[in-house]
mmCIF file of C-alpha atoms in Angstrom:
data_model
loop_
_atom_site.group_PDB
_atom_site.id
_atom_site.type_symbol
_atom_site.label_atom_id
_atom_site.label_comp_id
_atom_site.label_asym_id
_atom_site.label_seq_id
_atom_site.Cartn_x
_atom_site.Cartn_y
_atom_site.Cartn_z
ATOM 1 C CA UNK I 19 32.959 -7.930 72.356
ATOM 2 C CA UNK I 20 33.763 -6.636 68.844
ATOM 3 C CA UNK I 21 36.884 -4.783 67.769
ATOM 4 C CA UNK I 22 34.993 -3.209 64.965
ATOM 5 C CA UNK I 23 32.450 -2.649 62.575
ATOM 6 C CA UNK I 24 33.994 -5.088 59.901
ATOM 7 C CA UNK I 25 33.094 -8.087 62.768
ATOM 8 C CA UNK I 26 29.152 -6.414 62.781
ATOM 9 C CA UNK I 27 29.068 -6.340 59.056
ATOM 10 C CA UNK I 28 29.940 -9.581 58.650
ATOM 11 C CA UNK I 29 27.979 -11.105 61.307
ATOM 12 C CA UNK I 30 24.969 -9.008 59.247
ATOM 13 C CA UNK I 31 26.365 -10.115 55.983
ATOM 14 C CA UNK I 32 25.857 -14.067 58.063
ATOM 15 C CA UNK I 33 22.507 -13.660 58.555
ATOM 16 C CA UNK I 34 20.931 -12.346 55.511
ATOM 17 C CA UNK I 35 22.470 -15.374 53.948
ATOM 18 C CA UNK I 36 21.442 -17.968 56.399
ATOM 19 C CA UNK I 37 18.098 -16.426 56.446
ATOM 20 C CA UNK I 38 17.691 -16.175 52.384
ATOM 21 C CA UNK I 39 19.294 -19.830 52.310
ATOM 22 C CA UNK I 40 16.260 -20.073 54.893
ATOM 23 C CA UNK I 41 13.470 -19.112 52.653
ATOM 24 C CA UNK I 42 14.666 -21.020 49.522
ATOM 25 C CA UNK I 43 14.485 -24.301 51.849
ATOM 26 C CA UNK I 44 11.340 -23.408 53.540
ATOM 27 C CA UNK I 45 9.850 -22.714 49.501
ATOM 28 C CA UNK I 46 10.519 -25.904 48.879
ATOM 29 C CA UNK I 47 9.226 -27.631 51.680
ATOM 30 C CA UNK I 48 6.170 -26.182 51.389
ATOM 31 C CA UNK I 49 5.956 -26.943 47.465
ATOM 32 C CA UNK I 50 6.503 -31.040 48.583
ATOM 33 C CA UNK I 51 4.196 -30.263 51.852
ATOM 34 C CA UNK I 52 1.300 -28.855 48.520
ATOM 35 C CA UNK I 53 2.311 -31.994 46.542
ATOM 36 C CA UNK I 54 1.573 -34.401 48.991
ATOM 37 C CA UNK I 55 4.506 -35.342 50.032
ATOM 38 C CA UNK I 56 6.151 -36.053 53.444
ATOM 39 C CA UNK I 57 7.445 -33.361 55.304
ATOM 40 C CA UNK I 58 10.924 -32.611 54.364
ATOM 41 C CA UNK I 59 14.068 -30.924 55.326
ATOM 42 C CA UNK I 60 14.268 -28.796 57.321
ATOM 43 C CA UNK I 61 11.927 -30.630 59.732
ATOM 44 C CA UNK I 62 12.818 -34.580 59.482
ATOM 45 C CA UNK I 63 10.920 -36.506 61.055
ATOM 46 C CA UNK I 64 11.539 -38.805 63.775
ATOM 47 C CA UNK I 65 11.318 -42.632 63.933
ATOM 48 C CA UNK I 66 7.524 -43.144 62.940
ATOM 49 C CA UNK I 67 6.896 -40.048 61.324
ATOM 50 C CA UNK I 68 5.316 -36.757 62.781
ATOM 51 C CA UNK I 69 2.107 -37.351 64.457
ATOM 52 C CA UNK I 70 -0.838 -35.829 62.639
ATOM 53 C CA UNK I 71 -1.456 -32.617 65.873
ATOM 54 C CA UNK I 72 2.365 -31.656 64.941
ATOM 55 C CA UNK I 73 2.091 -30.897 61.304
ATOM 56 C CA UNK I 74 -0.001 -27.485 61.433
ATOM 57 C CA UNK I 75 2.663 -26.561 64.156
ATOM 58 C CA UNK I 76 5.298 -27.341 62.074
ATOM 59 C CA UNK I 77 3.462 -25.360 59.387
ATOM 60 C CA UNK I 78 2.725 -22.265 61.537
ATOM 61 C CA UNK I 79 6.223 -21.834 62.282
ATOM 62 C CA UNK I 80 7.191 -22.018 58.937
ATOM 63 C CA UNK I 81 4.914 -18.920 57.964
ATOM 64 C CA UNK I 82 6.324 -17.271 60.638
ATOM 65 C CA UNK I 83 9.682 -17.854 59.839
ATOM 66 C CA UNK I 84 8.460 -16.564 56.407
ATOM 67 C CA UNK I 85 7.907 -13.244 57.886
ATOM 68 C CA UNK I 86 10.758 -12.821 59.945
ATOM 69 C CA UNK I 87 12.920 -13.947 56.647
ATOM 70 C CA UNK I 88 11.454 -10.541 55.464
ATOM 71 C CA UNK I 89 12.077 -8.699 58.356
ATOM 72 C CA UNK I 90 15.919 -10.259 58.546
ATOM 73 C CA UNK I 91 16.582 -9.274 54.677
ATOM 74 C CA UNK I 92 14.953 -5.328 55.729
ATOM 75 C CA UNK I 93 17.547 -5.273 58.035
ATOM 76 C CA UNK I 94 20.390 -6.838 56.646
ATOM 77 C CA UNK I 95 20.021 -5.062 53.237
ATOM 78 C CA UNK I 96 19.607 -1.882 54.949
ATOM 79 C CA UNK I 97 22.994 -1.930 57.151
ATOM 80 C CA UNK I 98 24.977 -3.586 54.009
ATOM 81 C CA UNK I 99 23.616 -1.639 51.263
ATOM 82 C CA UNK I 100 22.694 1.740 52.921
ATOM 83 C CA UNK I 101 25.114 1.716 55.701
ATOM 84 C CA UNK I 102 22.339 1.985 57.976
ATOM 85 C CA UNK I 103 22.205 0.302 60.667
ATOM 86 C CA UNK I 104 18.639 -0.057 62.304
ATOM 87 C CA UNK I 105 19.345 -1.338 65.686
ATOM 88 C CA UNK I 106 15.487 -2.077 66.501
ATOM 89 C CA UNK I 107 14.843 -3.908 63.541
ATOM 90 C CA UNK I 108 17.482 -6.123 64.052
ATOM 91 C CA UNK I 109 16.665 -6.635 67.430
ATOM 92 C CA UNK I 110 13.073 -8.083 66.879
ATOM 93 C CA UNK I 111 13.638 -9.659 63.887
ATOM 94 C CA UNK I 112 17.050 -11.585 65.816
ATOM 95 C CA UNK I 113 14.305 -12.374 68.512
ATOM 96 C CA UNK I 114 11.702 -14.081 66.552
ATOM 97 C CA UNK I 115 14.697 -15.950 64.833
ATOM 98 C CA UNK I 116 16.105 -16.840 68.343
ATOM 99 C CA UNK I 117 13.010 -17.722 70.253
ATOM 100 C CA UNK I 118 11.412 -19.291 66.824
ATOM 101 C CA UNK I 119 15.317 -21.583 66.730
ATOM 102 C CA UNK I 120 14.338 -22.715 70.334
ATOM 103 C CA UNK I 121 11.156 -23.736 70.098
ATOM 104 C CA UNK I 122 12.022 -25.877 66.954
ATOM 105 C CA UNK I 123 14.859 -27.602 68.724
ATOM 106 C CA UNK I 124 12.808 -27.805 71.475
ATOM 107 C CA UNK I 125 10.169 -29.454 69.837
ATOM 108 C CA UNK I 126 12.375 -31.714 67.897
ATOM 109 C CA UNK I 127 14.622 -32.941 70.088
ATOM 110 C CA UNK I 128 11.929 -34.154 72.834
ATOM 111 C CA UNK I 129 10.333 -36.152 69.908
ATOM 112 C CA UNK I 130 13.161 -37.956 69.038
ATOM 113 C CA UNK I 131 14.024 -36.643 65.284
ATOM 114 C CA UNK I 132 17.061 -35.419 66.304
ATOM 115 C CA UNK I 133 17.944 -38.623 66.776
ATOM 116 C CA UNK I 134 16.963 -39.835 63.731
ATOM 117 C CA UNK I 135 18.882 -37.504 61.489
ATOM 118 C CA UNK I 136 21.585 -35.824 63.947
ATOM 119 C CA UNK I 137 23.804 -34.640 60.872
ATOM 120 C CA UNK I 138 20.593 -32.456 59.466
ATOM 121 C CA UNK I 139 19.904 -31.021 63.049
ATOM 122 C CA UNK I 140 23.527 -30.722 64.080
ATOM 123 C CA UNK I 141 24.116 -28.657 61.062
ATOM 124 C CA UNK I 142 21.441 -26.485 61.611
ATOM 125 C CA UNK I 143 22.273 -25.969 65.110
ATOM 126 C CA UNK I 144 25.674 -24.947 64.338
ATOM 127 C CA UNK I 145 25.292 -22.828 61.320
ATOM 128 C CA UNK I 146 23.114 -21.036 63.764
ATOM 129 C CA UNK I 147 25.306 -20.082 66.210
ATOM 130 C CA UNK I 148 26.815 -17.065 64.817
ATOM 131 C CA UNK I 149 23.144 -15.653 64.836
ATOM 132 C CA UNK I 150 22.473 -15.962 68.409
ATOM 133 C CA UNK I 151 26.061 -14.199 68.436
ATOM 134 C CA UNK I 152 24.767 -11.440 66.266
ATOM 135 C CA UNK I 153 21.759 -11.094 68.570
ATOM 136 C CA UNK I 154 23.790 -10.901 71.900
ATOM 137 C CA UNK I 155 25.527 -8.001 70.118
ATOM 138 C CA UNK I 156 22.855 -6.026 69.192
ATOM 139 C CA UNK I 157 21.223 -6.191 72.631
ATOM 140 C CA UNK I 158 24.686 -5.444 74.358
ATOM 141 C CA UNK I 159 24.861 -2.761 71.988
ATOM 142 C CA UNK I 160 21.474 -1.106 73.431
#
């Protein structure tokens, strides 16, 4: 699966970046979200607008991503700056990402905003890709 640690550290080195990149976009979405504003990237909405039931959804998953950002950095920093590499952490925090990344393209997709702004959701579908690689690694690894 992986010739070596070099492929592990930078599929690590990945996701601490996509998930700090993560946070900084999710900051400011929730500073429009406080201003009044319409809900922004990362969560476009589709044709219409979002209906008023999925905004605190929307929201909730945001504050959980907010945690698992934490939890991804933990780990990451730990394994790149320590040399540690703690298998369980990665593990659950990889899981929330994964099953929190599924439910969000679920949820988008059947309402249509994918449609609406393919390029945005494209993007973040690919440039998450090398996560759910990441996770199958660490599980295959245990």
């Amino acid at each position: 699966m992986l010739g070596n640690n070099s492929h592990l550290r930078l599929l690590i080195t990945y996701y601490g970046l996509l998930q700090s990149a993560h946070g900084v976009v999710l900051l400011r979405a929730g500073l429009i979200l406080l201003r009044g504003g319409e809900m922004p990237f990362p969560a476009l909405p589709p044709v219409g607008g979002w209906s008023p039931q999925t905004l605190p959804f929307l929201i909730g998953m945001g504050v959980m991503d907010g945690v698992n950002i934490l939890l991804a950095l933990t780990f990451s920093t730990a394994y790149l700056w320590g040399g540690r590499l703690q298998e369980r952490l990665g593990i659950v925090t990889l899981t929330v990402a994964c099953a929190s990344a599924l439910s969000f393209a679920v949820a988008t997709g059947l309402t249509g905003a994918w449609l609406a702004h393919p390029l945005a959701y494209g993007l973040m579908g690919a440039l998450f890709v090398p996560v759910a690689w990441l996770f199958v690694v660490l599980l295959r690894r245990n």
